[in-house]
PDB file of C-alpha atoms in Angstrom:
ATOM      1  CA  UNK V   1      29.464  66.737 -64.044  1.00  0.00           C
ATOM      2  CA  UNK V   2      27.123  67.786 -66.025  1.00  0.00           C
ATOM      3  CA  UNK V   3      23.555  66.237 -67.610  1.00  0.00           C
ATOM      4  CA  UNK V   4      24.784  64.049 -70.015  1.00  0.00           C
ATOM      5  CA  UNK V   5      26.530  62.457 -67.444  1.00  0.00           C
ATOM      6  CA  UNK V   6      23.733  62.444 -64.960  1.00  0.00           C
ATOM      7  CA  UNK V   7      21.948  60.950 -67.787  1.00  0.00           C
ATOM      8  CA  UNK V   8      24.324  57.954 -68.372  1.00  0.00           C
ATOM      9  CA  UNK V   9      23.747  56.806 -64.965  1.00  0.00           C
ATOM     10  CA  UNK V  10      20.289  55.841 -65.606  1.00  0.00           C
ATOM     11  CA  UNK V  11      18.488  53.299 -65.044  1.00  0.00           C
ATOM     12  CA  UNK V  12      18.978  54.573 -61.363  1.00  0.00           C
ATOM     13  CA  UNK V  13      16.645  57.343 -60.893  1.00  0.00           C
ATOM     14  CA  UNK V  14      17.651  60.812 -61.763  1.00  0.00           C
ATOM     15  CA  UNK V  15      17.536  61.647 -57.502  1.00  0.00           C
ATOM     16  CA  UNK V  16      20.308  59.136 -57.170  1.00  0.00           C
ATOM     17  CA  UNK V  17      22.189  60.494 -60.060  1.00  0.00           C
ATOM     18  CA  UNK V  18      22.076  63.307 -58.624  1.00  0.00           C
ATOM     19  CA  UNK V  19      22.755  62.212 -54.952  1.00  0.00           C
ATOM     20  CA  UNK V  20      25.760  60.256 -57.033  1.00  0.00           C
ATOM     21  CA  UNK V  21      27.016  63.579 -58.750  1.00  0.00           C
ATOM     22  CA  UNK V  22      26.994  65.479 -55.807  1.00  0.00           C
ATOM     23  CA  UNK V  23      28.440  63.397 -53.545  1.00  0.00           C
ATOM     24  CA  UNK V  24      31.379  62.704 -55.444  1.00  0.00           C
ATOM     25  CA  UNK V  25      32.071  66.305 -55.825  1.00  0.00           C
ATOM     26  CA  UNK V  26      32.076  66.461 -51.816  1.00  0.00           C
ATOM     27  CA  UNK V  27      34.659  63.242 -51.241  1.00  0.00           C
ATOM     28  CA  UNK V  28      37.320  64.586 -54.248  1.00  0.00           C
ATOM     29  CA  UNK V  29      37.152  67.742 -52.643  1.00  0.00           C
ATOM     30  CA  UNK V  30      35.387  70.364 -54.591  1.00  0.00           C
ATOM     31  CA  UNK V  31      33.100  70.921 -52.569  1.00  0.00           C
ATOM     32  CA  UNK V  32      34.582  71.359 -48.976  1.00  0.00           C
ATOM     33  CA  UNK V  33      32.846  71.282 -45.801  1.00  0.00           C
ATOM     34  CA  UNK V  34      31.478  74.072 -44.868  1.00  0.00           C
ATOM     35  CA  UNK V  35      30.991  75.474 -48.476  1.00  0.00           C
ATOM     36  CA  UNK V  36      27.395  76.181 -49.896  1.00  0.00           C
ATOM     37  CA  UNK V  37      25.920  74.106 -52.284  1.00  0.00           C
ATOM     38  CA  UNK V  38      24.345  75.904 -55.933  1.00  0.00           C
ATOM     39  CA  UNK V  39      20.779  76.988 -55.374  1.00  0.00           C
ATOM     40  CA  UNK V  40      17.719  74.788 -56.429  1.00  0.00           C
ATOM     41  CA  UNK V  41      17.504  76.576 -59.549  1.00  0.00           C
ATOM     42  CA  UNK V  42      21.005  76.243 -60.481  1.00  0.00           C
ATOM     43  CA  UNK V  43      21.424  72.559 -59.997  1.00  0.00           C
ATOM     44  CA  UNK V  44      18.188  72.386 -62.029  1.00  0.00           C
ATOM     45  CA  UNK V  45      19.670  74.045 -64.706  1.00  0.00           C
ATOM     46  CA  UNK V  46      23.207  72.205 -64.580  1.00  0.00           C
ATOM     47  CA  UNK V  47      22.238  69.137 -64.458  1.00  0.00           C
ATOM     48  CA  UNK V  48      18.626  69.182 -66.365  1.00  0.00           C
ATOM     49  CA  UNK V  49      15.923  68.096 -63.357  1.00  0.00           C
ATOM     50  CA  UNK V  50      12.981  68.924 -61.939  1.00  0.00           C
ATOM     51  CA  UNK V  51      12.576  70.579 -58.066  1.00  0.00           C
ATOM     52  CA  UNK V  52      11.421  67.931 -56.814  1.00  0.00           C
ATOM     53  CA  UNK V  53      14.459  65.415 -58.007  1.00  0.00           C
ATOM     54  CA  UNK V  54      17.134  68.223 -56.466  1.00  0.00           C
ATOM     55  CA  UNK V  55      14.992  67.892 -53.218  1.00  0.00           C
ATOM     56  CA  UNK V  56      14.793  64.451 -53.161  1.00  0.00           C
ATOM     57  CA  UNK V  57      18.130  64.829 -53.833  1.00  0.00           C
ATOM     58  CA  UNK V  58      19.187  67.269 -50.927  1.00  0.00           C
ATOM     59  CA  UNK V  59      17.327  65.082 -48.301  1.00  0.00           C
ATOM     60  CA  UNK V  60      19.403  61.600 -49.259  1.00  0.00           C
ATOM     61  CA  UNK V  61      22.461  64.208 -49.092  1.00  0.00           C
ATOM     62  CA  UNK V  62      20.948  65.483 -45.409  1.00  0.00           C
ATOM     63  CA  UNK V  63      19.952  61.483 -44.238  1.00  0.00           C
ATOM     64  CA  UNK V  64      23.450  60.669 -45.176  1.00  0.00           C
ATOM     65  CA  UNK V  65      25.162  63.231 -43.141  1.00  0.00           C
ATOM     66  CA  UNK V  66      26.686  64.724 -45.867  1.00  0.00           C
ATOM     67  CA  UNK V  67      24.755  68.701 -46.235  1.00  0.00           C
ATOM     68  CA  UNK V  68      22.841  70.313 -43.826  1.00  0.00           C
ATOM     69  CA  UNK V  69      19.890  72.679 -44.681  1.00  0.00           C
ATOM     70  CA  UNK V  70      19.881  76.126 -42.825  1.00  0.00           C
ATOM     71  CA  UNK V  71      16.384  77.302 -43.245  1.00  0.00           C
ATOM     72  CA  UNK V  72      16.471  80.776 -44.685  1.00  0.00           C
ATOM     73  CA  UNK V  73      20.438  80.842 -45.888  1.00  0.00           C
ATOM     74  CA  UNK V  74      21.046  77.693 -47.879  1.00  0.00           C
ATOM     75  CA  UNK V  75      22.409  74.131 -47.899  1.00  0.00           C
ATOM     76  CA  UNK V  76      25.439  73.524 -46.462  1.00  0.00           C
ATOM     77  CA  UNK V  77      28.548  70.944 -47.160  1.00  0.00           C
ATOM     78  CA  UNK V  78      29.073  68.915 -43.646  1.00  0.00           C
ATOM     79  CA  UNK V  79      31.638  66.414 -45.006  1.00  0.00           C
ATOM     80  CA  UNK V  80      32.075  62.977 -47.188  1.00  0.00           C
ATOM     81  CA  UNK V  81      29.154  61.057 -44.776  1.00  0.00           C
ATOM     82  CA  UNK V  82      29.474  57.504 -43.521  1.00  0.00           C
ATOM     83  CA  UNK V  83      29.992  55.504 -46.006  1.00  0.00           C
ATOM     84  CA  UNK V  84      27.964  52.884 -43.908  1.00  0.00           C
ATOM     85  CA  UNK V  85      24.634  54.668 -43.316  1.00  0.00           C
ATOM     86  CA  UNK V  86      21.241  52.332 -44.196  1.00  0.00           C
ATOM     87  CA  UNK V  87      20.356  52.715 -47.538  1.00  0.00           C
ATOM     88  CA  UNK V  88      18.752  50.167 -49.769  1.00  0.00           C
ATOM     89  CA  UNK V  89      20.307  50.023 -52.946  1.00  0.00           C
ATOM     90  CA  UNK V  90      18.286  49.786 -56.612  1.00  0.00           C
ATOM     91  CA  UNK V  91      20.247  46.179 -56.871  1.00  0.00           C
ATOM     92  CA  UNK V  92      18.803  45.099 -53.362  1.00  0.00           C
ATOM     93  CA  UNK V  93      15.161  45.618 -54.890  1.00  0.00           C
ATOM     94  CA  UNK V  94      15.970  43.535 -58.294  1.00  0.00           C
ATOM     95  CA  UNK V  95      13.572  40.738 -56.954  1.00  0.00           C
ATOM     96  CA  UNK V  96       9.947  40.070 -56.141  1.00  0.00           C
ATOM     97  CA  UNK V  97      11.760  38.362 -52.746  1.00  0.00           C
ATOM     98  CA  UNK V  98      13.476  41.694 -52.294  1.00  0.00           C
ATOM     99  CA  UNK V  99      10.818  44.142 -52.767  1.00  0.00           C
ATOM    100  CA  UNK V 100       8.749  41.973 -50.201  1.00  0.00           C
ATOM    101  CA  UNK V 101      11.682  42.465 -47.621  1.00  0.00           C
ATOM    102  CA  UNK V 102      11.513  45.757 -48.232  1.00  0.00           C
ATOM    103  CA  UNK V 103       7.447  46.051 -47.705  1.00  0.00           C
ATOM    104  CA  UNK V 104       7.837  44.290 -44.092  1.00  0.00           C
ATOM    105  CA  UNK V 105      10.262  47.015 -42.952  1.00  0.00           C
ATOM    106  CA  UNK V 106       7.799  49.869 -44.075  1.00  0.00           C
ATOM    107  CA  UNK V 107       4.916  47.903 -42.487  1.00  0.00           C
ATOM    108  CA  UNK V 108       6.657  48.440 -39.132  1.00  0.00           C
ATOM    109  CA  UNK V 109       8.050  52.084 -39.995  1.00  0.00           C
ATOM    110  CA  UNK V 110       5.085  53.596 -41.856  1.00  0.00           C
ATOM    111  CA  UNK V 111       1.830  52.231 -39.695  1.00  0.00           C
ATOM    112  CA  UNK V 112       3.819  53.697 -36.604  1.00  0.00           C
ATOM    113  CA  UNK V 113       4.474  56.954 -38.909  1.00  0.00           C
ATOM    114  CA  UNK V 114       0.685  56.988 -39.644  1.00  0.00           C
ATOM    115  CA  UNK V 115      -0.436  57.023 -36.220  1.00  0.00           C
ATOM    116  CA  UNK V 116       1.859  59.465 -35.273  1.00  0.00           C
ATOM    117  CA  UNK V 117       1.051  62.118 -38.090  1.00  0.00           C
ATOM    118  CA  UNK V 118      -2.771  61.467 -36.769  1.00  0.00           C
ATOM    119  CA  UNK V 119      -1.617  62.947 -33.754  1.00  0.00           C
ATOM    120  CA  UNK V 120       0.907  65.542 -35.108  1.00  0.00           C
ATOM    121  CA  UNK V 121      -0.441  66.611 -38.209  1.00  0.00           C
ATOM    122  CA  UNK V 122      -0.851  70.372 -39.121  1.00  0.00           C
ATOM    123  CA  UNK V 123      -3.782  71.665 -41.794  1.00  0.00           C
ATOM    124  CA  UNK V 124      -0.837  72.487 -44.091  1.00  0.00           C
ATOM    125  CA  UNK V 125       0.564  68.795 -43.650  1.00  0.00           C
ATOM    126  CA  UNK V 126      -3.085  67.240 -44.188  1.00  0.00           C
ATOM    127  CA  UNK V 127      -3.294  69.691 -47.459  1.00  0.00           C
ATOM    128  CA  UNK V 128      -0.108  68.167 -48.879  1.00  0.00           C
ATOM    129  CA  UNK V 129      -1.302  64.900 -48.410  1.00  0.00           C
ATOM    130  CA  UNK V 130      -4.556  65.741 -50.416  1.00  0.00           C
ATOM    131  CA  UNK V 131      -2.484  67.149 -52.952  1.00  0.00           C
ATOM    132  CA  UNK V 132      -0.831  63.710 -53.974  1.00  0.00           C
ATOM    133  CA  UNK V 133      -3.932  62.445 -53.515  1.00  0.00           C
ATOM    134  CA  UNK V 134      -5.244  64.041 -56.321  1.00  0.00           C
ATOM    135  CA  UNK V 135      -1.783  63.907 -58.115  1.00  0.00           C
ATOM    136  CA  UNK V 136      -2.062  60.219 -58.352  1.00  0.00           C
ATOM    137  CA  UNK V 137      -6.169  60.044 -59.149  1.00  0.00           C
ATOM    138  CA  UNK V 138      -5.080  62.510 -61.935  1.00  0.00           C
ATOM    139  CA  UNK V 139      -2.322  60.056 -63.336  1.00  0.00           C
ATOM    140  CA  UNK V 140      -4.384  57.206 -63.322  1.00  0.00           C
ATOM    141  CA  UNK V 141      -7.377  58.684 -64.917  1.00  0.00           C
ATOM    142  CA  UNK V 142      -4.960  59.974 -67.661  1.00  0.00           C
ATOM    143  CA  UNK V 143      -3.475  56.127 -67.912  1.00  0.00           C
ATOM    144  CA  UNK V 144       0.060  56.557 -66.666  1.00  0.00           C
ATOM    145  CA  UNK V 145       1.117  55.245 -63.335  1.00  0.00           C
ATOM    146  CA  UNK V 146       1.648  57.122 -60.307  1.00  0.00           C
ATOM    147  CA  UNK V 147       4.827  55.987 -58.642  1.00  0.00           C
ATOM    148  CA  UNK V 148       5.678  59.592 -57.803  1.00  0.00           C
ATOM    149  CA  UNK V 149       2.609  60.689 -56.590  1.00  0.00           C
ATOM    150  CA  UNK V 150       2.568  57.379 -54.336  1.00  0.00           C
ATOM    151  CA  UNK V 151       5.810  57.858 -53.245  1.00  0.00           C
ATOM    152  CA  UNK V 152       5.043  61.887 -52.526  1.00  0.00           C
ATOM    153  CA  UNK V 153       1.906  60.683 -50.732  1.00  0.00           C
ATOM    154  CA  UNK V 154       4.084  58.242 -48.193  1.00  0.00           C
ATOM    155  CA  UNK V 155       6.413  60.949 -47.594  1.00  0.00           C
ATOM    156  CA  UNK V 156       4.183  63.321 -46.884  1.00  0.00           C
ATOM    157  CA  UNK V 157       2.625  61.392 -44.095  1.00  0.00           C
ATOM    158  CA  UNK V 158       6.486  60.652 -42.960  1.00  0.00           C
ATOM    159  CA  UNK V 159       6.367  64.942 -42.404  1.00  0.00           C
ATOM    160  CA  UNK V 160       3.437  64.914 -41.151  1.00  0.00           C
ATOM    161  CA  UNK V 161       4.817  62.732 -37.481  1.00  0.00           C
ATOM    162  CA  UNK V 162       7.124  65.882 -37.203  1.00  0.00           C
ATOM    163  CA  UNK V 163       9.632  64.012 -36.209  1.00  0.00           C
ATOM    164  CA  UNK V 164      12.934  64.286 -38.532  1.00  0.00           C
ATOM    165  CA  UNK V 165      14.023  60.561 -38.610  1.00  0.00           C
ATOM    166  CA  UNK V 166      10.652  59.177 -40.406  1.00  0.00           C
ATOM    167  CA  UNK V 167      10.658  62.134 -42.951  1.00  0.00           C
ATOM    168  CA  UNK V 168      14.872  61.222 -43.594  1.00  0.00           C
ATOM    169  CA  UNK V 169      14.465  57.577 -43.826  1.00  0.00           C
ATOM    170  CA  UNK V 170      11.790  57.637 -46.521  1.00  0.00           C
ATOM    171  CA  UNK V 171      13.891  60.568 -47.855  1.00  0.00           C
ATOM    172  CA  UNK V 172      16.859  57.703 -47.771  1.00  0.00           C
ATOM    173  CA  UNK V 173      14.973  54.900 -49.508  1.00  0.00           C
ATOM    174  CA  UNK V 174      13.247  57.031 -51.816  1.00  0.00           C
ATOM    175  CA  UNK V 175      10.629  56.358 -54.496  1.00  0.00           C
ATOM    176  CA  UNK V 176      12.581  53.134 -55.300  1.00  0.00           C
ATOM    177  CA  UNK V 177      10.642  51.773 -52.557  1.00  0.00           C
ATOM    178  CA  UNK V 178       7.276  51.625 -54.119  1.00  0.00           C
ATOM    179  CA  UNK V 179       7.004  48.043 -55.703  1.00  0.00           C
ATOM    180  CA  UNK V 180       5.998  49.419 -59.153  1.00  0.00           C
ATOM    181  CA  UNK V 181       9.062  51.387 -59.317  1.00  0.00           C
ATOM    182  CA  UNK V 182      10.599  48.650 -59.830  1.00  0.00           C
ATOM    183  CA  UNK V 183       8.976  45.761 -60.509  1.00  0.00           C
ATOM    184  CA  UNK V 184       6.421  46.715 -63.439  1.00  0.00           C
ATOM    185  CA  UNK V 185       6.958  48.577 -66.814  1.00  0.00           C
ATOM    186  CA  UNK V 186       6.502  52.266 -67.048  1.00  0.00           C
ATOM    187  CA  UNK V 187       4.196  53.811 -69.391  1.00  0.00           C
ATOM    188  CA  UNK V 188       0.282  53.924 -70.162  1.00  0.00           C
ATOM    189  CA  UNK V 189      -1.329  51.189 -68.336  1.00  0.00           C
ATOM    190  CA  UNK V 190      -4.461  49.132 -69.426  1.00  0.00           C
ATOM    191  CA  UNK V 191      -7.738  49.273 -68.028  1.00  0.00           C
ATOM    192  CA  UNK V 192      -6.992  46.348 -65.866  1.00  0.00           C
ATOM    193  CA  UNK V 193      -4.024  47.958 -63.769  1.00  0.00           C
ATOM    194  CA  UNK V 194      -5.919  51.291 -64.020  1.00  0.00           C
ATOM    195  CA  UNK V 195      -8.740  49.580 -61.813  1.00  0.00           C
ATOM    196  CA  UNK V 196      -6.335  48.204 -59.259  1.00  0.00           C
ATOM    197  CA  UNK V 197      -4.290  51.460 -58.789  1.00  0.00           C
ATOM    198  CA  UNK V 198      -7.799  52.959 -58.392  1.00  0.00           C
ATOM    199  CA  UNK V 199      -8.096  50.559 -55.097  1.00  0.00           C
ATOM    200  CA  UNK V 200      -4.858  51.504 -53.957  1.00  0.00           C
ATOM    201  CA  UNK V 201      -5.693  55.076 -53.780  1.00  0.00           C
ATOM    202  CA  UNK V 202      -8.933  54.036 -52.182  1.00  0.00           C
ATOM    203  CA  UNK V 203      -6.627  52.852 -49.546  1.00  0.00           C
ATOM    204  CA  UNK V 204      -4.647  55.812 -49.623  1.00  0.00           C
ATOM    205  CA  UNK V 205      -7.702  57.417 -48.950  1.00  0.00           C
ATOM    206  CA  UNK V 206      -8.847  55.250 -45.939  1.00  0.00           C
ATOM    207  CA  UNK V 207      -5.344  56.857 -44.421  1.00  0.00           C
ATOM    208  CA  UNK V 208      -5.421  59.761 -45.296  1.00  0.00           C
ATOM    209  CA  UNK V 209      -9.231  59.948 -43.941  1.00  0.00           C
ATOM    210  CA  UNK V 210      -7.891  58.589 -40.380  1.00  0.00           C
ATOM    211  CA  UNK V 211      -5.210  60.994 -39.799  1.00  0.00           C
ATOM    212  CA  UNK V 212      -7.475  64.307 -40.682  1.00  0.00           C
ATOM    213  CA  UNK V 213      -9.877  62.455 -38.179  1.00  0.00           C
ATOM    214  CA  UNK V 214      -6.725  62.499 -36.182  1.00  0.00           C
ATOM    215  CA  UNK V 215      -8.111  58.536 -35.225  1.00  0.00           C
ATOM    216  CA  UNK V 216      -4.182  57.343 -34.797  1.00  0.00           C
ATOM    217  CA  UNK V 217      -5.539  53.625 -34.136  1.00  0.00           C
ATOM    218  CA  UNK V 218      -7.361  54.000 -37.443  1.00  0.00           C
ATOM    219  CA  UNK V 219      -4.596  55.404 -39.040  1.00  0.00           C
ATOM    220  CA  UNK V 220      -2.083  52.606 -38.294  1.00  0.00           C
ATOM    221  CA  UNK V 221      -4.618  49.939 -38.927  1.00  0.00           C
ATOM    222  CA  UNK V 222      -5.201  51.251 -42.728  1.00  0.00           C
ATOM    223  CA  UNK V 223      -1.716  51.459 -43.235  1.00  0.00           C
ATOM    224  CA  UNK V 224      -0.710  48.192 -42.504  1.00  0.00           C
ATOM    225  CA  UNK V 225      -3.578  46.922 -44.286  1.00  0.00           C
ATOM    226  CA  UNK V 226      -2.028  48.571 -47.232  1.00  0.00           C
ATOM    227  CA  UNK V 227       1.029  47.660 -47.363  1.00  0.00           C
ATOM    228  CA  UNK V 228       0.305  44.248 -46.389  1.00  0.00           C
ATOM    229  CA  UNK V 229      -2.341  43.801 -49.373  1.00  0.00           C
ATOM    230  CA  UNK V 230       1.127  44.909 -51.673  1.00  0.00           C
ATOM    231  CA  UNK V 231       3.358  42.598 -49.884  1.00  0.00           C
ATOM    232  CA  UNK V 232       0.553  39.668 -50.097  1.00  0.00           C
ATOM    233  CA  UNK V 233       0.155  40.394 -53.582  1.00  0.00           C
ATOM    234  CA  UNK V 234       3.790  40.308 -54.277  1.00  0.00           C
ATOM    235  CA  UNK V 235       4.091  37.034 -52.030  1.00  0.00           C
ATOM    236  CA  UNK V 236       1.750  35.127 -53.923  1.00  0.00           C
ATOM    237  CA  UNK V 237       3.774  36.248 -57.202  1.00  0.00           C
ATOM    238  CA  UNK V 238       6.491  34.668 -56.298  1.00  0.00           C
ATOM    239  CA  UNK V 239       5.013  31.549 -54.637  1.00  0.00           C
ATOM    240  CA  UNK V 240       3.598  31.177 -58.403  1.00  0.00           C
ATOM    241  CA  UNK V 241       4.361  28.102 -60.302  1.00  0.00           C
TER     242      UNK V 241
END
């Protein structure tokens, strides 16, 4: 399969395509367990991505069961997966209903996650996190939205509890999850939605702040208070008239 095929799939995001085109070479059998997958740089080339979309791409594959990563040597075929692992499909996030679902499960995941990466975190974690800090002031002040950055920013702090399962289950719901992703149109925003994503990373930053304090009540509390001011805001947009 090659990029014009990956590219047909859309409007999934290219890391699913991917995820997609991968995963259906493991179940028909050309790629067998125990074989290695194509390097970074060679998927990026086949299939016309970015690093950061084979990653994203490589950790669905890993939270599925499907590849395992062997630090040093390479990724790894394990087999076809279970074909009934979580995941949250793009049609289960078609609604404002949906994508408020979806923000009450993160409240519980991600305030825990924050607290623990207060505890956890390493200077090279709290550096990443700064770095999609700045990655999403930088979009916004150029007038495109940030979903990447946002989403890079979540996962980050997912690492940063250095424990596995929060890092793969953000891996697994990937950057669908952030309500812009799917709710709002794409491209150069006006003035008025460039002043609210300035408040979220404000909040953002009021996390960020509490886990290089390593404060892991503070942490949790700004957290939840962001992702409940997204849910609320979604909430009231569908209790509209």
């Amino acid at each position: 399969m090659n990029q014009d095929v990956l590219a047909a799939r859309r409007p999934r995001t290219l890391a699913l395509g991917l995820v997609d085109a991968l995963g259906e070479r493991i179940r028909d059998g050309r790629l067998n367990a125990g074989d290695k997958l194509p390097t970074e740089a060679e998927v990026m080339a086949e299939f016309g991505v970015s690093r950061t979309v084979v990653r994203e791409a490589i950790s669905k594959l890993q939270a599925a069961g499907m590849v395992e990563t062997r630090h040093g040597i390479g990724t790894f075929v394990v087999g076809p997966g279970d074909a009934s692992a979580f995941r949250i499909e793009p049609q289960q996030l078609a609604t404002l209903r949906d994508v408020v679902a979806v923000l009450e499960l993160r409240i519980g995941v991600e305030s825990e996650a924050a607290g623990l990466a207060a505890q956890r975190r390493t200077a090279a974690n709290l550096a990443a996190m700064r770095a999609a800090l700045a990655a999403f002031a930088a979009a916004v002040e150029e007038g495109r939205d940030a979903v990447a950055a946002d989403f890079q920013l979540h996962s980050e702090i997912a690492r940063a509890t250095q424990n596995e399962h929060f890092a793969g289950l953000m891996a697994t719901l990937g950057a669908q999850i952030i309500p812009r992703a799917r709710l709002e149109a794409s491209g150069v925003i006006d003035p008025q939605r460039q002043a609210y994503l300035r408040r979220v990373n404000a909040e953002h930053e009021s996390i960020v702040d509490a886990i290089a304090a390593k404060d892991a009540d503070a942490a949790r509390a700004a957290m939840r208070t962001h992702l409940a001011n997204s849910r609320e805001r979604r909430r009231r947009a569908v209790e509209a008239p």
